[in-house]
Short mmCIF file of C-alpha atoms in Angstrom, two decimals:
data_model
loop_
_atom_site.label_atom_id
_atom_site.label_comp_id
_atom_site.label_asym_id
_atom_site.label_seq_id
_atom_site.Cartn_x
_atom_site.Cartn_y
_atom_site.Cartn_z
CA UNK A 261 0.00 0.00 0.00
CA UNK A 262 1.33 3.25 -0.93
CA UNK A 263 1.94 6.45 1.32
CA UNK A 264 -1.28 8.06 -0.86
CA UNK A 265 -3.44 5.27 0.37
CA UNK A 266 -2.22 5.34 3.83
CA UNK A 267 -3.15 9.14 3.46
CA UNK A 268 -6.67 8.23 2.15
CA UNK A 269 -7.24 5.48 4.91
CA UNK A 270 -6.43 8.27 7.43
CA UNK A 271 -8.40 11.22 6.01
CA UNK A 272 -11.27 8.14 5.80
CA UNK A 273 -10.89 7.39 9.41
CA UNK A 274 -10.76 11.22 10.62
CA UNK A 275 -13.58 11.96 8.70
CA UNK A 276 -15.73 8.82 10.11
CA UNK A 277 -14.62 9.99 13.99
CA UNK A 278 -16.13 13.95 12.69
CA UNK A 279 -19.06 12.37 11.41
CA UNK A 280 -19.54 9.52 14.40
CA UNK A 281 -19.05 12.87 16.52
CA UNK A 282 -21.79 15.12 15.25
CA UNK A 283 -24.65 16.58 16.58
CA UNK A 284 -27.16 15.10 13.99
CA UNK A 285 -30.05 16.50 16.37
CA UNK A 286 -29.17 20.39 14.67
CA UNK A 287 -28.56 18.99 11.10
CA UNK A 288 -32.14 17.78 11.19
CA UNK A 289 -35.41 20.11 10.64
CA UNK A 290 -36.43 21.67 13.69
CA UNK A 291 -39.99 19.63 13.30
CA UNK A 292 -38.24 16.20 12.83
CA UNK A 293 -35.90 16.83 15.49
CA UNK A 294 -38.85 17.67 17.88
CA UNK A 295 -40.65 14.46 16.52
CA UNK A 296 -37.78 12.45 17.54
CA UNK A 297 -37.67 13.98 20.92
CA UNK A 298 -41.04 13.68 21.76
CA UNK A 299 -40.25 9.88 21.90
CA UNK A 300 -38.14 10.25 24.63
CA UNK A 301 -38.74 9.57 28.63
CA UNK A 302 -38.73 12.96 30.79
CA UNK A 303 -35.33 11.42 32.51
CA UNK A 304 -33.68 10.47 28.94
CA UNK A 305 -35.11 14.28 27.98
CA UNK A 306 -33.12 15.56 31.24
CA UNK A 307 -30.34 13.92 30.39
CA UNK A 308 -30.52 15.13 26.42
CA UNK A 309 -30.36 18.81 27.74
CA UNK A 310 -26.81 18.57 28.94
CA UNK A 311 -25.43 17.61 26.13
CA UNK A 312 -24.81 21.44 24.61
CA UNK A 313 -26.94 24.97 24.56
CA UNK A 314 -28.76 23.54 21.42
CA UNK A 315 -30.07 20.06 22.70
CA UNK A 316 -31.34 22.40 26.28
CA UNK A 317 -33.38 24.66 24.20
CA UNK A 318 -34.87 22.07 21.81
CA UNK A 319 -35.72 19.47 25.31
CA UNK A 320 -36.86 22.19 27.54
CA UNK A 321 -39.64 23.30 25.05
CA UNK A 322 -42.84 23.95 26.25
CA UNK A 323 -44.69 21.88 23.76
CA UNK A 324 -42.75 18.83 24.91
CA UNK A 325 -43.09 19.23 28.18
CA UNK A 326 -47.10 19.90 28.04
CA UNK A 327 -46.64 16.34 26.13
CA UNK A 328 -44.78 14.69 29.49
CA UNK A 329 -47.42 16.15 31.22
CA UNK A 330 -50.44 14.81 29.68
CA UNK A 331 -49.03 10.91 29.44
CA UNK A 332 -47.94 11.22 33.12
CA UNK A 333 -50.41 9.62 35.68
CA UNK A 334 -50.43 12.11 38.17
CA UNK A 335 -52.43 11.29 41.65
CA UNK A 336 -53.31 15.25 42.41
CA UNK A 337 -55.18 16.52 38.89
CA UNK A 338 -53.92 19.79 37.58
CA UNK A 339 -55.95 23.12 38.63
CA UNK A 340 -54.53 25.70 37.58
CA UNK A 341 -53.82 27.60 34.36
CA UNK A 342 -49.85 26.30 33.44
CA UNK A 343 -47.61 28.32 31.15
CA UNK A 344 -44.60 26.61 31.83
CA UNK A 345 -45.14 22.80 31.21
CA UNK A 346 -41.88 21.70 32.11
CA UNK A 347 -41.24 23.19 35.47
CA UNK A 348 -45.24 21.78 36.54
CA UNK A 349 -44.22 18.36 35.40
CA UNK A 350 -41.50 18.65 38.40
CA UNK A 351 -43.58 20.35 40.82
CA UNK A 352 -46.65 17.79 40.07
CA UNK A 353 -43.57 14.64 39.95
CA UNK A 354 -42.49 15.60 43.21
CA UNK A 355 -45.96 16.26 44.84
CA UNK A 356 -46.73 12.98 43.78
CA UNK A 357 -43.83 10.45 44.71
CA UNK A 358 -44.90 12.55 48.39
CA UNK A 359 -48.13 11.91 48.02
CA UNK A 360 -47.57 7.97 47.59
CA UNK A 361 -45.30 8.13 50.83
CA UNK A 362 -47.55 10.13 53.11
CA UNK A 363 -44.95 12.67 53.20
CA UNK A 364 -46.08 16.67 53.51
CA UNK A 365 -45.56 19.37 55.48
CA UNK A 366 -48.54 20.10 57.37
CA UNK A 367 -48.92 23.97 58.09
CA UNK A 368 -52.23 25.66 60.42
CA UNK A 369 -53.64 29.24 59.78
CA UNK A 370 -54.71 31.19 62.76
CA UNK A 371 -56.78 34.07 62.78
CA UNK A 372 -61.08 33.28 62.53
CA UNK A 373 -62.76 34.11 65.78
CA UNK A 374 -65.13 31.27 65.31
CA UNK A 375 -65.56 27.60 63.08
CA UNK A 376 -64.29 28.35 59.63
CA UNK A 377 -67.25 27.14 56.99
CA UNK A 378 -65.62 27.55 53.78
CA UNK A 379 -62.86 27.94 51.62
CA UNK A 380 -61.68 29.20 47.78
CA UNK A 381 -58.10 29.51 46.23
CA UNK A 382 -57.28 31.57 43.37
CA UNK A 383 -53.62 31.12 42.49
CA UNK A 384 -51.85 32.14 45.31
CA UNK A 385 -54.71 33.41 47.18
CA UNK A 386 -56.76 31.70 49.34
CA UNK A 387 -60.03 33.00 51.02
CA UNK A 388 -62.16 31.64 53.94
CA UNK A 389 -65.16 32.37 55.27
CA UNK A 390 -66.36 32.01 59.31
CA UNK A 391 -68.97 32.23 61.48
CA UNK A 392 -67.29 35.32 62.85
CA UNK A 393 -69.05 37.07 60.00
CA UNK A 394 -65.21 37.91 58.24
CA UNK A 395 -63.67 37.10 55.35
CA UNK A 396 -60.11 36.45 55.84
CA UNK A 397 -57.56 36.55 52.68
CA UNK A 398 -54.11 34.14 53.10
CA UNK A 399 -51.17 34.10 50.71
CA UNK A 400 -50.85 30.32 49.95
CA UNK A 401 -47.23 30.51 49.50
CA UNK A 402 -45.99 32.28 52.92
CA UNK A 403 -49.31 31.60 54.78
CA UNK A 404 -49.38 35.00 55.77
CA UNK A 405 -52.59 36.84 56.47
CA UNK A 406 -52.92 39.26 53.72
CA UNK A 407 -56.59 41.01 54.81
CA UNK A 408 -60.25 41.19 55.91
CA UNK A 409 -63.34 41.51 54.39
CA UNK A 410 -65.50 42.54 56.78
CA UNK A 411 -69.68 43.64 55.75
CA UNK A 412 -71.95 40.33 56.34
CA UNK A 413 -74.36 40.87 59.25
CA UNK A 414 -74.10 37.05 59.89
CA UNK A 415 -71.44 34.19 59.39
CA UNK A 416 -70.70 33.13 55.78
CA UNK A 417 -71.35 29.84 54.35
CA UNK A 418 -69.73 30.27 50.86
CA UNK A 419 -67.36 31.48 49.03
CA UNK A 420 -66.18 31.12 45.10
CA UNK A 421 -63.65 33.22 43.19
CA UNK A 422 -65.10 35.05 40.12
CA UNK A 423 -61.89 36.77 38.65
CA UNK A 424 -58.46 37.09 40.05
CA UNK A 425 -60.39 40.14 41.83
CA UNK A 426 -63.51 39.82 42.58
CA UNK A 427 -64.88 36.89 45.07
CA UNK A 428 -68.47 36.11 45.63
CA UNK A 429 -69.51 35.17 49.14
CA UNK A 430 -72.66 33.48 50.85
CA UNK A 431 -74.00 33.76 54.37
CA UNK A 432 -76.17 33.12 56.83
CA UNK A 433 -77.81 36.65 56.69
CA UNK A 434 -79.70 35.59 53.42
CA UNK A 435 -77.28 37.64 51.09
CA UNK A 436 -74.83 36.64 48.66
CA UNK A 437 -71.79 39.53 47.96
CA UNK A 438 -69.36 40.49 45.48
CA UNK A 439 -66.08 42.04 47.07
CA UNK A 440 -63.29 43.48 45.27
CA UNK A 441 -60.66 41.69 47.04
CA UNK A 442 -57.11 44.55 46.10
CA UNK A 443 -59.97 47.29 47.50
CA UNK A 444 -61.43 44.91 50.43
CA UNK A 445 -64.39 46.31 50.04
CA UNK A 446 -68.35 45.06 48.39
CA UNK A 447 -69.32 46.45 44.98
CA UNK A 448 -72.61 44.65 45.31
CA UNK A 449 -74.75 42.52 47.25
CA UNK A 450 -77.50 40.17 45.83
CA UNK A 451 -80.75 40.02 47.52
CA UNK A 452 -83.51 36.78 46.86
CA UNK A 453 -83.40 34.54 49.69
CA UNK A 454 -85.71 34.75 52.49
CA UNK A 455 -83.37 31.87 54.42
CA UNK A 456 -79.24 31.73 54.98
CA UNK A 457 -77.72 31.07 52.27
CA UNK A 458 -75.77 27.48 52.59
CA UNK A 459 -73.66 27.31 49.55
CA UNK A 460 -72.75 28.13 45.95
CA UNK A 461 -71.30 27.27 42.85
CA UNK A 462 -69.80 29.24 40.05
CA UNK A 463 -68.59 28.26 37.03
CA UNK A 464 -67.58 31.14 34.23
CA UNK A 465 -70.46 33.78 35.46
CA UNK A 466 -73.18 31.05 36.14
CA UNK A 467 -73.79 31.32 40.14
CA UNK A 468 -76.12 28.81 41.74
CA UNK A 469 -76.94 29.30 45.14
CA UNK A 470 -78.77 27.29 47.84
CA UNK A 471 -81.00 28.29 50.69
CA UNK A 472 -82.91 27.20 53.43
CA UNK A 473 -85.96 28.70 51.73
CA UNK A 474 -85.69 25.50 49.92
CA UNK A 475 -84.82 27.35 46.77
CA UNK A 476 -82.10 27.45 44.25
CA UNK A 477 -80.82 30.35 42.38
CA UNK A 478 -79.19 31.06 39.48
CA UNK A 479 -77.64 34.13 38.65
CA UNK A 480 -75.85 35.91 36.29
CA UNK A 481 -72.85 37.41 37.79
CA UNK A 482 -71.86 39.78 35.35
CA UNK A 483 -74.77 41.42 35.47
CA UNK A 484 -75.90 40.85 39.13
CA UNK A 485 -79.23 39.48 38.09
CA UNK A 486 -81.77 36.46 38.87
CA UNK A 487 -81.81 34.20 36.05
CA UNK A 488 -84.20 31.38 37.18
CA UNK A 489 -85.64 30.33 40.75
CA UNK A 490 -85.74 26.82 40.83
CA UNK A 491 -88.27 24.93 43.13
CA UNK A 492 -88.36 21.54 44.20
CA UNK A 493 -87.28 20.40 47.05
CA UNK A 494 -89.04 20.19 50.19
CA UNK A 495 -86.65 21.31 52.63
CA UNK A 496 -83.03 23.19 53.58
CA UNK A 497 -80.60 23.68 50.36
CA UNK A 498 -77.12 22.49 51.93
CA UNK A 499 -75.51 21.89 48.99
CA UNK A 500 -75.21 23.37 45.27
CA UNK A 501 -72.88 22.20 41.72
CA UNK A 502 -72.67 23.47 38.33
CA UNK A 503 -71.27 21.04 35.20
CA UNK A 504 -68.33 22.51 33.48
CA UNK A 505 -70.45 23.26 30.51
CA UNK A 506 -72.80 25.32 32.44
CA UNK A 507 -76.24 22.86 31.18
CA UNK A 508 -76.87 21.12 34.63
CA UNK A 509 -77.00 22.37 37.98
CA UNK A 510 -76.99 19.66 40.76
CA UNK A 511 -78.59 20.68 44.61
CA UNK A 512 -78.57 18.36 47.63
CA UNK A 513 -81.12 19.17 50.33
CA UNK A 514 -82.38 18.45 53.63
CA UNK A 515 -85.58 16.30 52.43
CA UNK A 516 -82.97 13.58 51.34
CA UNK A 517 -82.95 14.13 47.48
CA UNK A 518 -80.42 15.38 45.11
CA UNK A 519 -81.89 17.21 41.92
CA UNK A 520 -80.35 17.75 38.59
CA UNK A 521 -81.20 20.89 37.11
CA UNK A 522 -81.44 22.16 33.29
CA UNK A 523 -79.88 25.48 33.73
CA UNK A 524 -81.25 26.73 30.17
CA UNK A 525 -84.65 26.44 31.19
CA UNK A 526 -84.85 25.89 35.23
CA UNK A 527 -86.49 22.89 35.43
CA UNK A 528 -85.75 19.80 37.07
CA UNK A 529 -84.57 16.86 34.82
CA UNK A 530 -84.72 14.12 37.70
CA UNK A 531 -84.17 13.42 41.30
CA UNK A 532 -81.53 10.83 43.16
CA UNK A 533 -82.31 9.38 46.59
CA UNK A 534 -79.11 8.06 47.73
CA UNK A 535 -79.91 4.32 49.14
CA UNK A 536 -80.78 4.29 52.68
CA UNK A 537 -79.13 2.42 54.84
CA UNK A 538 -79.56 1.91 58.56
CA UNK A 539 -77.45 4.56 59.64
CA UNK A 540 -78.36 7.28 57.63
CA UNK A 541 -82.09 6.85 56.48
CA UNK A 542 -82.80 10.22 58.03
CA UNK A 543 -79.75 12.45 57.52
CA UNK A 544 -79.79 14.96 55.19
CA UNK A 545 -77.52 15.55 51.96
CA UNK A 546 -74.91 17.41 53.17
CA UNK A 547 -72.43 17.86 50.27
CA UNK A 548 -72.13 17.10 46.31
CA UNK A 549 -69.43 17.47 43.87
CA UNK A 550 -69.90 17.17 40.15
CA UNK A 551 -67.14 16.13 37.29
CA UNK A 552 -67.11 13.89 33.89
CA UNK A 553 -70.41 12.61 34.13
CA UNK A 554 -69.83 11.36 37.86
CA UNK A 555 -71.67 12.69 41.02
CA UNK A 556 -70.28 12.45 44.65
CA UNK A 557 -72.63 13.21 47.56
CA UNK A 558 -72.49 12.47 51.56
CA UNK A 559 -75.23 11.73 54.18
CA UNK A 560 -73.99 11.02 57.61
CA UNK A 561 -71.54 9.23 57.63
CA UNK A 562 -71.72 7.66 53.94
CA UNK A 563 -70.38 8.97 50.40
CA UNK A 564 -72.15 7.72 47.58
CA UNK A 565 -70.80 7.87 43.78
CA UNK A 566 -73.38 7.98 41.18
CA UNK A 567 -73.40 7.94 37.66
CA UNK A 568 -75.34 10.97 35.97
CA UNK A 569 -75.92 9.06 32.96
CA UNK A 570 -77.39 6.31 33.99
CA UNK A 571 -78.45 7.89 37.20
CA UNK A 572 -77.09 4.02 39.05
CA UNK A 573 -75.05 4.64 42.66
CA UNK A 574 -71.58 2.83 41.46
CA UNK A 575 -70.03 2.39 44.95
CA UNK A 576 -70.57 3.94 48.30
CA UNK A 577 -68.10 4.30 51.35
CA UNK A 578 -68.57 4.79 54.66
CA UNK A 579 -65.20 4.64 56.21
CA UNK A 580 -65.72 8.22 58.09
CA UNK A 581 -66.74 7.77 61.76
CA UNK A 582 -69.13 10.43 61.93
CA UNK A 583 -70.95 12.90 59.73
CA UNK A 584 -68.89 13.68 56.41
CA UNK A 585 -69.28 17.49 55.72
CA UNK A 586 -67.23 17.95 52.74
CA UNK A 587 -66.94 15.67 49.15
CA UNK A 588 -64.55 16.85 46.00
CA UNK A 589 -64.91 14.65 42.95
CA UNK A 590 -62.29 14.90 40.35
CA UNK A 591 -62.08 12.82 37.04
CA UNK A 592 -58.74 13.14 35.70
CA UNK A 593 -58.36 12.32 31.58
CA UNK A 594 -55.18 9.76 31.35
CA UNK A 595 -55.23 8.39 27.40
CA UNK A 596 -58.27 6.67 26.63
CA UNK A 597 -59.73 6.29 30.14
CA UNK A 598 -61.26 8.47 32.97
CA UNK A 599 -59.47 8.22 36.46
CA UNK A 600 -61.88 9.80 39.43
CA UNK A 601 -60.25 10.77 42.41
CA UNK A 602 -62.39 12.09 45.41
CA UNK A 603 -61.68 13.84 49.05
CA UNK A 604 -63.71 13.53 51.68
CA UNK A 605 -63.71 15.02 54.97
CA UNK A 606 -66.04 14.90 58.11
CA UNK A 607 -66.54 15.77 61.95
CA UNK A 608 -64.01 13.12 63.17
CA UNK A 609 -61.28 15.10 62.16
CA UNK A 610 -59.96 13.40 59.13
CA UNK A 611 -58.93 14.00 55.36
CA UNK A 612 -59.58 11.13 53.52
CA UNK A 613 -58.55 10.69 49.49
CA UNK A 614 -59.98 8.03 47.46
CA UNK A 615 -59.74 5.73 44.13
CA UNK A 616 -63.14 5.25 44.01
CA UNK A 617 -62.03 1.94 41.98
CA UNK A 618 -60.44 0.27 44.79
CA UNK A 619 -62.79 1.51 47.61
CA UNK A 620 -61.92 -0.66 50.25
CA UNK A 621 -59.14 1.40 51.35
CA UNK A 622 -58.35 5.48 51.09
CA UNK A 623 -55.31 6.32 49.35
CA UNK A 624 -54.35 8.55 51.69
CA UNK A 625 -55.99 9.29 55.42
CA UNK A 626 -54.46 13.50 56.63
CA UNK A 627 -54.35 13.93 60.15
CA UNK A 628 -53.68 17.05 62.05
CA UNK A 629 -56.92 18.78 62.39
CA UNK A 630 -57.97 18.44 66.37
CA UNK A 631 -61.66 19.03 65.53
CA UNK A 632 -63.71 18.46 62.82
CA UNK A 633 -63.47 19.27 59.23
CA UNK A 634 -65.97 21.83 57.86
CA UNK A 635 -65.02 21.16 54.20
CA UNK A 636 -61.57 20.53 51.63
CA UNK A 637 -60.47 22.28 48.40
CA UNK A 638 -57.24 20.95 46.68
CA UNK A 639 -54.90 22.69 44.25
CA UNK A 640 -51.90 21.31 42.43
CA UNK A 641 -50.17 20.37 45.34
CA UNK A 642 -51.49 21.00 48.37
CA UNK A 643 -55.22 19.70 50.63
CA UNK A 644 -56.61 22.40 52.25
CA UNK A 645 -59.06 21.96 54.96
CA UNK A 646 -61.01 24.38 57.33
CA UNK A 647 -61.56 23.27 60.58
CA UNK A 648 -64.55 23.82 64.09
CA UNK A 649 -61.40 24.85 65.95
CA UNK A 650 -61.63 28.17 64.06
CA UNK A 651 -58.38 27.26 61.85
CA UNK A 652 -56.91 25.90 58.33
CA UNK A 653 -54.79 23.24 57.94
CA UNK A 654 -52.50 22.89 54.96
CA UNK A 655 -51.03 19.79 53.68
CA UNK A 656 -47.98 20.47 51.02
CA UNK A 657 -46.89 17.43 49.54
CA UNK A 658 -45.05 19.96 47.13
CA UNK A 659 -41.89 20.04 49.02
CA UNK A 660 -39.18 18.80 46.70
CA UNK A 661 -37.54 14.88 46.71
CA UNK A 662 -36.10 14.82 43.77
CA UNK A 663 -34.62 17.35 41.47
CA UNK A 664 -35.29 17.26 38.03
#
């Protein structure tokens, strides 16, 4: 072999190691690179990033991320509006791996002169309501007391965010408010129940509200005004829900019943008696939660799960010691089926959080409350309860494990 095709053999072999070597990920179209990367676990994506400034910009991509996110099998559904995919992947990964070991970091808000009733989160913000009559406003990261809205003659039974703003309240004095929460002061106040006010729904500017006139109410919010009075039931309205696509209203009551509403036209489209048993053949309905076609409710101490469509009770639990106060339904879309998760909480002081598939046994039990719980509201990654010993417990399972 000659020195020219020694030469050759070498350029051949340098040129191979150049070409062995190359980032092929930025000689390829952006949209078949991002194909090709879409195929790959969030770890392998992770580890993809290091490799130079290119591969971290194409694998930290919002549109992959939001693509992790939806294939993941989360345990705590998403809430809240995300704009950064990728960095509520990790939060949601971490809350999650906590929630499956029971780890959190409990935290208690002081500062109601009496029970605390209810409870609504916007963002950062959370707001409960007391039979003190006030109004108290919490930033959820710091749990620091931000201010009071004080105006309700009586204690208030409900509260539901509107806008990032404006929160509407319910209460005992038989008015329902709108308060502009930066100002801390009312704008209006709603007047059309002769009885307290229980509770209330909102979804979008639909408001249905419950009364012990026996009534429900819907209202249009953005233009403070009575949209339909719905009549029915025979006794106390404890408990009020609104469908996502603002057709169906659902209202538990005193006389035992829970009533599915057509919100178009105000009239009833049928009535569910949750099976008595033993126990509970004379306690009223005292909560309901409505999502994907599924209907939670309590009575004593029993949930039931129904399904709306076929209007047939699917499972029931009764794992609570006492009455149960407070039901959340969730039904979380993972790839071709529906996953429900539910929280429960009653008067014997616990938190409980169900797979309402394997009902024998609650995912998770929360302890920390002394007295009983009043009612629950979760965000992305934390249970918040209010409590009869006038305070709020927070459990974070957000604090981090595991760096991604």
């Amino acid at each position: 072999m000659g020195w020219w095709e020694h030469t050759l053999l070498d350029s051949l072999k340098t040129e191979f190691k150049v070409m062995h070597f190359r980032d092929f990920l930025s000689q390829l179209p952006e949209q078949v690179a991002m194909k090709i990367l879409h195929y790959l676990s969030p770890l392998d994506l992770l580890r993809a990033s290091q490799v130079n400034k290119h591969w971290h910009a194409l694998c930290s991509r919002n549109d992959v991320w939001f693509i992790k996110y939806k294939e993941a099998e989360f345990a705590i559904p998403k809430t809240h509006t995300v704009t950064d995919w990728k960095n509520a992947y990790r939060s949601k990964y971490c809350a999650t791996l906590n929630w499956k070991k029971g780890k959190c970091k409990p935290l208690q808000l002081l500062g109601h002169g009496a029970m605390v009733t209810c409870l609504a989160i916007q963002e950062e913000l959370l707001a409960s309501g007391s039979r003190d009559k006030t109004i108290q406003i919490w930033n959820l990261p710091s749990g620091l007391h931000v201010k009071t809205l004080e105006g309700h003659r009586k204690g208030v039974w409900g509260l539901q965010f509107f806008t990032d703003n404006l929160l509407v309240s319910a209460s005992y004095d038989t008015t329902i408010k709108i308060w502009n929460v930066r100002l801390g002061d009312c704008a209006r106040t709603l007047y059309g129940h002769d009885g307290p006010v229980w509770s209330i729904a909102l979804k979008e500017y639909v408001l249905v509200s419950g009364s012990q006139d026996k009534l429900v109410k819907v209202w249009d919010v953005r233009r403070c005004h009575l949209l339909h009075t719905m009549k029915g039931h025979t006794q106390a309205v404890f408990a009020v829900d609104v469908d996502s696509t603002i057709k169906q209203a659902f209202s538990g009551s005193a006389d035992k019943s829970i009533r599915i509403w057509d919100l178009d036209t105000g009239t009833c489209l049928r009535a569910l008696c949750p099976t008595p048993l033993t126990s509970v053949s004379s306690c009223a309905i005292t909560s309901i939660s409505f999502d994907g076609g599924y209907l939670a409710c309590s009575a004593g101490n029993i949930v039931w799960l129904y399904s709306v469509t076929t209007a047939k009770c699917l499972q029931w639990f009764d794992h609570h010691k006492k009455r149960v106060e407070s039901v959340k339904l969730k039904a979380v879309h993972q790839k071709d089926e529906v996953k429900l998760l539910m929280l429960s909480a009653g008067q014997d002081g616990k938190v409980n959080h169900w797979d309402p598939s394997d009902y024998k046994e609650s995912l998770q039990t929360l302890r920390g409350a002394s007295a009983g719980v009043t009612c629950t509201l979760c965000d992305d990654t934390r249970v918040i309860g209010a409590s009869k010993d006038n305070s709020i417990w927070i459990w974070d399972f957000g604090i981090a494990t595991r760096t991604l």
